[in-house]
mmCIF file with all atom_site columns, C-alpha atoms in Angstrom:
data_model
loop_
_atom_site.group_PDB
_atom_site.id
_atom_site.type_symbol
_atom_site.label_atom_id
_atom_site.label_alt_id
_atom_site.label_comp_id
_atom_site.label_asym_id
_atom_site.label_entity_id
_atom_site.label_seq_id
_atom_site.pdbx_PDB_ins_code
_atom_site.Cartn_x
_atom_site.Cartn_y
_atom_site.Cartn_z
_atom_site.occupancy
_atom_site.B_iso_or_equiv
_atom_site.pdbx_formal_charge
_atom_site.auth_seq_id
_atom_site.auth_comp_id
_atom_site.auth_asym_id
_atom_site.auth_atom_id
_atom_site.pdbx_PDB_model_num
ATOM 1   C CA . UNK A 1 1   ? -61.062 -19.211 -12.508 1.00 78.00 ? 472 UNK A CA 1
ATOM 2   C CA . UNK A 1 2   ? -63.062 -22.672 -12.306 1.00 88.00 ? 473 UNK A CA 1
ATOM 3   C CA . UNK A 1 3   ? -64.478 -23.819 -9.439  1.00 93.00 ? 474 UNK A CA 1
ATOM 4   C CA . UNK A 1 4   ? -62.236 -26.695 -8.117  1.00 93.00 ? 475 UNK A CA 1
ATOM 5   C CA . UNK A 1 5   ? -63.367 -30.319 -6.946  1.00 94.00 ? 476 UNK A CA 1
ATOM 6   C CA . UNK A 1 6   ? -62.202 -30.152 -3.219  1.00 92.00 ? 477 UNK A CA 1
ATOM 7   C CA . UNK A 1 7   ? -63.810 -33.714 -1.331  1.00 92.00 ? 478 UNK A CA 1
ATOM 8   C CA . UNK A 1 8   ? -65.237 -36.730 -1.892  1.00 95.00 ? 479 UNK A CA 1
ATOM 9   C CA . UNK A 1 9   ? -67.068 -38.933 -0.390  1.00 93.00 ? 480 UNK A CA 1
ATOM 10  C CA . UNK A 1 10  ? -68.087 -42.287 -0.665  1.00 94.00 ? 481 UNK A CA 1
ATOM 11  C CA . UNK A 1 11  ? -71.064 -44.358 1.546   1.00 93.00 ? 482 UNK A CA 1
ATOM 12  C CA . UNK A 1 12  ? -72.040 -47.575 1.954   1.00 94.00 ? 483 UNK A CA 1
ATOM 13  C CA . UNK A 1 13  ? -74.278 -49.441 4.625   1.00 92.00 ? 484 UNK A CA 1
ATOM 14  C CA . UNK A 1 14  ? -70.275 -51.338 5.554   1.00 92.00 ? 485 UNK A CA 1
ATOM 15  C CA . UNK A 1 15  ? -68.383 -48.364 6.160   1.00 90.00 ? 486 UNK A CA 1
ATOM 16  C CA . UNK A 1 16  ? -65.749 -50.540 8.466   1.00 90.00 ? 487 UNK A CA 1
ATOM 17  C CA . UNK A 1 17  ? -65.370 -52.998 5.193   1.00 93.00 ? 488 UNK A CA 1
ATOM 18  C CA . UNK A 1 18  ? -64.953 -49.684 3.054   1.00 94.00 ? 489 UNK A CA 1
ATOM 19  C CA . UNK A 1 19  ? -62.184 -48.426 4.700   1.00 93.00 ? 490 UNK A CA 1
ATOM 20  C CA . UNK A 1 20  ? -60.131 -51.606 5.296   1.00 94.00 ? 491 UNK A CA 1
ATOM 21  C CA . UNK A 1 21  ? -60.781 -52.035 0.944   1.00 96.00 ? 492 UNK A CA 1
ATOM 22  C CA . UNK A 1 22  ? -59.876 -48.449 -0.040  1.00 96.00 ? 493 UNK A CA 1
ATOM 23  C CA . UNK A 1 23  ? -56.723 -48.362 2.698   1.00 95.00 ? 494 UNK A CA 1
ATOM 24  C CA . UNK A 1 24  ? -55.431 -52.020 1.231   1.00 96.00 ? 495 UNK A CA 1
ATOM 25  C CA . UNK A 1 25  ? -56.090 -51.167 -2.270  1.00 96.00 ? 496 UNK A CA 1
ATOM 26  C CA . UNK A 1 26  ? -54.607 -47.674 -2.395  1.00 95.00 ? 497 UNK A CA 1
ATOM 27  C CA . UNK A 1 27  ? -52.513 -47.453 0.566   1.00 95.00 ? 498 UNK A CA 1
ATOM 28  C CA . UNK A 1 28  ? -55.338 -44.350 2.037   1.00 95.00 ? 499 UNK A CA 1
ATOM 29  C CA . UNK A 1 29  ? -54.614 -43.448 5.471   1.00 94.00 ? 500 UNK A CA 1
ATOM 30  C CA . UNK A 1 30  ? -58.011 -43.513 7.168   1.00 93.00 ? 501 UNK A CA 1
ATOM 31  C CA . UNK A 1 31  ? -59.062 -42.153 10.576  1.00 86.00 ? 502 UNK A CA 1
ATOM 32  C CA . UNK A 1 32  ? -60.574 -43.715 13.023  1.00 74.00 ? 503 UNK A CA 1
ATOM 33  C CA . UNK A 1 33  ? -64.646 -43.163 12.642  1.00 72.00 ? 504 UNK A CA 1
ATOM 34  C CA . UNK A 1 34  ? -66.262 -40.458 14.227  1.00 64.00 ? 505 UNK A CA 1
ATOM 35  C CA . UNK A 1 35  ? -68.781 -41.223 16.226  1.00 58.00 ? 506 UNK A CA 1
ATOM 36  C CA . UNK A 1 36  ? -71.425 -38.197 16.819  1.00 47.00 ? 507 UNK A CA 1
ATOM 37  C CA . UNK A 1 37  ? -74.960 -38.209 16.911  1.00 43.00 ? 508 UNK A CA 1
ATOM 38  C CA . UNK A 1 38  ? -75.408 -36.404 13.911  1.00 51.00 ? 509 UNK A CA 1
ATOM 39  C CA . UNK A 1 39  ? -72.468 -37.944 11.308  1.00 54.00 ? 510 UNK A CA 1
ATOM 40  C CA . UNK A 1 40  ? -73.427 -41.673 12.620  1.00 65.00 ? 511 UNK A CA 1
ATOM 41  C CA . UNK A 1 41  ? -69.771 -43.660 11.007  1.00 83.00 ? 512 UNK A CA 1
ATOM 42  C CA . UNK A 1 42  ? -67.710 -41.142 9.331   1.00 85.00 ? 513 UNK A CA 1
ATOM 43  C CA . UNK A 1 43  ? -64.397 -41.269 8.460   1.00 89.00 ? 514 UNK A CA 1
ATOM 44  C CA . UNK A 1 44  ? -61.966 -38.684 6.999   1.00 89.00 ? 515 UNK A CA 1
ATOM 45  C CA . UNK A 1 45  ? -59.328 -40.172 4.072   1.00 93.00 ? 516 UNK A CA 1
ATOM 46  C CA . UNK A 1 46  ? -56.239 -37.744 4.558   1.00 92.00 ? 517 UNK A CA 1
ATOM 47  C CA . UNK A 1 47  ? -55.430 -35.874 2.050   1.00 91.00 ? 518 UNK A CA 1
ATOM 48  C CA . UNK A 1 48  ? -51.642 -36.429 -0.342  1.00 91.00 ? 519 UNK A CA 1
ATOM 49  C CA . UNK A 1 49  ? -49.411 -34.748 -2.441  1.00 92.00 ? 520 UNK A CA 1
ATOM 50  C CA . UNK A 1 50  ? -51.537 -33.765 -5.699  1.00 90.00 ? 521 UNK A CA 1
ATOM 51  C CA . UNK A 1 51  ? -55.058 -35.115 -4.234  1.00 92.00 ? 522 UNK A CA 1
ATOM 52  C CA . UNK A 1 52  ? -57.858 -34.230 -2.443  1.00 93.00 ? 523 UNK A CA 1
ATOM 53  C CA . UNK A 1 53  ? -59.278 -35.332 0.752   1.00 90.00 ? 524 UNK A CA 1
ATOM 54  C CA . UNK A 1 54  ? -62.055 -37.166 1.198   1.00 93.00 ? 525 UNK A CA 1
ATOM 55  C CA . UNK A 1 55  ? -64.126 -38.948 3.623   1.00 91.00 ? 526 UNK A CA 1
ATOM 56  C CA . UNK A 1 56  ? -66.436 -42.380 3.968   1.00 93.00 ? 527 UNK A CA 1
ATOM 57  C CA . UNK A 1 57  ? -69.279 -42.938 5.572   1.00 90.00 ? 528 UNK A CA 1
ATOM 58  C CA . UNK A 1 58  ? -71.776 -45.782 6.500   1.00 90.00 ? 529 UNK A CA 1
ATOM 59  C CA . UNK A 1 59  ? -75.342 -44.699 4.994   1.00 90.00 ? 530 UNK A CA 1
ATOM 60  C CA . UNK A 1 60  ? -78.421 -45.101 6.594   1.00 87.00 ? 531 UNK A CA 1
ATOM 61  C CA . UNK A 1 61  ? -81.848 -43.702 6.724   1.00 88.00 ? 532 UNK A CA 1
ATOM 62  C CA . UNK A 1 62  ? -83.149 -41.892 3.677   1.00 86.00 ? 533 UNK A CA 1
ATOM 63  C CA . UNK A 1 63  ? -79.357 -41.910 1.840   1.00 85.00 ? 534 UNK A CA 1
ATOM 64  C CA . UNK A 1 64  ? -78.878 -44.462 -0.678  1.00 88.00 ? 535 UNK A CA 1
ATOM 65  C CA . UNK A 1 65  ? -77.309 -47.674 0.295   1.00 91.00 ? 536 UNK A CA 1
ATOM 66  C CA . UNK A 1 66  ? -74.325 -46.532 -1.363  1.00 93.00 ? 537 UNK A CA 1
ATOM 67  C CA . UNK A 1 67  ? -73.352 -43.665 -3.359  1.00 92.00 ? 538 UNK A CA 1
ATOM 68  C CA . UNK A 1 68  ? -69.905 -41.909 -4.144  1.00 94.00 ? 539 UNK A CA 1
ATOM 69  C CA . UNK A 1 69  ? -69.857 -38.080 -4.441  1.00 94.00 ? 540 UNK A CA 1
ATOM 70  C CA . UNK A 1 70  ? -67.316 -35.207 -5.149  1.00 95.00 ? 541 UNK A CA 1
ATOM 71  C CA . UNK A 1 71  ? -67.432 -31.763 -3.526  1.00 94.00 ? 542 UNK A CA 1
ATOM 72  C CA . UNK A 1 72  ? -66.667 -28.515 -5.610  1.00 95.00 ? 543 UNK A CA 1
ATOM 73  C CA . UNK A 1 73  ? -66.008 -25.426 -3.681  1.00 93.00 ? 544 UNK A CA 1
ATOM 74  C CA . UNK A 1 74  ? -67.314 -22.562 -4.490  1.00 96.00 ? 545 UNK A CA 1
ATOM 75  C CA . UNK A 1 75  ? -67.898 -18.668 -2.740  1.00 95.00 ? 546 UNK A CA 1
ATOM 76  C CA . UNK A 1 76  ? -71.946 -19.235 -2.420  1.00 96.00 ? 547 UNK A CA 1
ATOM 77  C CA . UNK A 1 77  ? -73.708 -21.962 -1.746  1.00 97.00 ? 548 UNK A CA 1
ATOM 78  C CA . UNK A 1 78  ? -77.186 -20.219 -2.736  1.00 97.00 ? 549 UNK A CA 1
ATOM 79  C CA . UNK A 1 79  ? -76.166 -18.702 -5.679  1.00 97.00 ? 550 UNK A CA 1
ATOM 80  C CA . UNK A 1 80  ? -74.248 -22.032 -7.377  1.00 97.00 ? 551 UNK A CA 1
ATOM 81  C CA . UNK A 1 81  ? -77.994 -24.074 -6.203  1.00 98.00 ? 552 UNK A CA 1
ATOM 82  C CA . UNK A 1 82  ? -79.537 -21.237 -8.116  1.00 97.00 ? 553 UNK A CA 1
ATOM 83  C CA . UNK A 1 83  ? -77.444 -21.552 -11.106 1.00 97.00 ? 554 UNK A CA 1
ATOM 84  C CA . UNK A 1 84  ? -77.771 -25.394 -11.374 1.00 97.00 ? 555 UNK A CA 1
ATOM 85  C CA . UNK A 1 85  ? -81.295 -25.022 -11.010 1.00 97.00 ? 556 UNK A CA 1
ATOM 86  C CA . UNK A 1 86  ? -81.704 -22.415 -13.688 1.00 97.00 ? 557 UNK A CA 1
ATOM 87  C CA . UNK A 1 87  ? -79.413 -24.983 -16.120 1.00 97.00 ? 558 UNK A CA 1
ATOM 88  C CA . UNK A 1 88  ? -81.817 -28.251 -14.966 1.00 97.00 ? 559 UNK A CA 1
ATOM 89  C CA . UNK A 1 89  ? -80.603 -29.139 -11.787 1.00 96.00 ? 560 UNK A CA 1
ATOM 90  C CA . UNK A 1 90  ? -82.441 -29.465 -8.555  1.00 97.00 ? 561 UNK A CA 1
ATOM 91  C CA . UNK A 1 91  ? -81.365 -28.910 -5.340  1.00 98.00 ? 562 UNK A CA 1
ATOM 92  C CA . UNK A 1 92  ? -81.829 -32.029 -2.417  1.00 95.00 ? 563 UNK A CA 1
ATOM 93  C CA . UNK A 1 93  ? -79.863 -30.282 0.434   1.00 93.00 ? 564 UNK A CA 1
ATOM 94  C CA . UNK A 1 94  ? -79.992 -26.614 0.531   1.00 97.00 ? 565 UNK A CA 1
ATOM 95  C CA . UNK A 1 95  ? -76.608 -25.220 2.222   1.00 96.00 ? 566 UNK A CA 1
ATOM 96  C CA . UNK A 1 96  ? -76.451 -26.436 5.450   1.00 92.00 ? 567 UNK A CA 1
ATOM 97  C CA . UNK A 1 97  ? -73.264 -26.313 8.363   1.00 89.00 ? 568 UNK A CA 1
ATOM 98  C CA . UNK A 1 98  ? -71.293 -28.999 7.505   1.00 79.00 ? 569 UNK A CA 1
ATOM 99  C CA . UNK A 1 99  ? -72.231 -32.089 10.290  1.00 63.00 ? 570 UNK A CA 1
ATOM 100 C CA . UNK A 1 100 ? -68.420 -33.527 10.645  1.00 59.00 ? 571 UNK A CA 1
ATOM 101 C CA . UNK A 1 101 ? -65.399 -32.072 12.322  1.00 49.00 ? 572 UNK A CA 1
ATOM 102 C CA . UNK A 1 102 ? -66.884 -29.349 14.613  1.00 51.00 ? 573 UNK A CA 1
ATOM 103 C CA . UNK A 1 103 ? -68.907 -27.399 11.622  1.00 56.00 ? 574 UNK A CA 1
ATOM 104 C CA . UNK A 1 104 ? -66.477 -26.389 9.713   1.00 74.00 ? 575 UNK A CA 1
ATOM 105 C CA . UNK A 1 105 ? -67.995 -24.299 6.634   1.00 86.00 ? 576 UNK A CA 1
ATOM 106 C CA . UNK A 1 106 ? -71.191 -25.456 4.854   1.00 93.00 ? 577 UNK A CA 1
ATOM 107 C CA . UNK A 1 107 ? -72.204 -27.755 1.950   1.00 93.00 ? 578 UNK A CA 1
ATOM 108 C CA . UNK A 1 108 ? -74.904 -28.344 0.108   1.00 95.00 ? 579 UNK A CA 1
ATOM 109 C CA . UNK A 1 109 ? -75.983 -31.054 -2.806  1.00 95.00 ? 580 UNK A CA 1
ATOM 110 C CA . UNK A 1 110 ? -77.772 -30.535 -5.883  1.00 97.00 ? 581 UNK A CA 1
ATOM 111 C CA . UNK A 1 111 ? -78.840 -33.377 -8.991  1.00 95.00 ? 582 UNK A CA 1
ATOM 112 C CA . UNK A 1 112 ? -77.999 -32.599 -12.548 1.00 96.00 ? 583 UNK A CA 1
ATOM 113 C CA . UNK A 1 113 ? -79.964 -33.241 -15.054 1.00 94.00 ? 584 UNK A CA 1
ATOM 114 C CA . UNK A 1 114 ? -78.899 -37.036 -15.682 1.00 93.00 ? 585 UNK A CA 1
ATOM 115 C CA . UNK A 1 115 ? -79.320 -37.746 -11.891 1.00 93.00 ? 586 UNK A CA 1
ATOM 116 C CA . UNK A 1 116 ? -76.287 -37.736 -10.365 1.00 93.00 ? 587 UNK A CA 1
ATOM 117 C CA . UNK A 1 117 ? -75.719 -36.124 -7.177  1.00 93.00 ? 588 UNK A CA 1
ATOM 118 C CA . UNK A 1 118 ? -72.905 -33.439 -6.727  1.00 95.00 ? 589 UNK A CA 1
ATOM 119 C CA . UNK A 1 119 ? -71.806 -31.549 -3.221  1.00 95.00 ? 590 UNK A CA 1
ATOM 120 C CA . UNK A 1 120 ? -70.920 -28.015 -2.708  1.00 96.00 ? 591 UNK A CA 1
ATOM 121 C CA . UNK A 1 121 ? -68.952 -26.970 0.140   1.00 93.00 ? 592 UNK A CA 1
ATOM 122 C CA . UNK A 1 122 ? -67.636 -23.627 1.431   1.00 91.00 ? 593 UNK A CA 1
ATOM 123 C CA . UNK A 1 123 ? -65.087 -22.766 4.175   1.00 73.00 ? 594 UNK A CA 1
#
């Protein structure tokens, strides 16, 4: 069986204007920002009948100024980095606990071969 997309995520340096544009436009319920040392602004986009959930987040440091991602889930972190390397990739963050809601599983984010960057997440 595939590997299914399970998140996304999109960032940008106004993560307040981001969430009042994606909430108008689609109707997203968003929740308030968490505010931790180590996930700076993050919101989490609740998930609906048929979709995914997903999260934004205000970039800073070393991330691009604004980016959107998806997250696949898959049963190893190591061993999907080691088959996207082996096919071109390369990874950027090896798998790492996941820094929102309490650590809940892991993720990790590779770039393909044409430069875009895709997340992995278990648990």
């Amino acid at each position: 069986m595939p590997d299914p997309v399970s998140y996304f995520e999109l960032g940008g340096q106004d993560a307040g204007r981001l969430r009042e544009f994606y909430a108008e436009l689609f109707g997203w319920k968003i929740q308030t920002p968490l505010e931790a040392a180590e996930t700076g602004d993050y919101s989490r986009v609740e998930q609906v009948e048929g979709g995914i959930a997903g999260g934004i987040v205000r970039t800073s440091g070393n991330m691009p100024p604004s980016y959107v991602m998806f997250y696949v889930a898959v049963d190893d972190l190591q061993a999907a980095l080691d088959k996207a390397e082996s096919l071109g990739g390369k990874t950027m963050v090896p798998p790492m606990p996941m820094p929102i809601a309490g650590g809940e599983g892991h993720i990790a984010v590779f770039m393909d071969p044409a430069g875009n960057t895709i997340g992995l997440r278990k648990g």
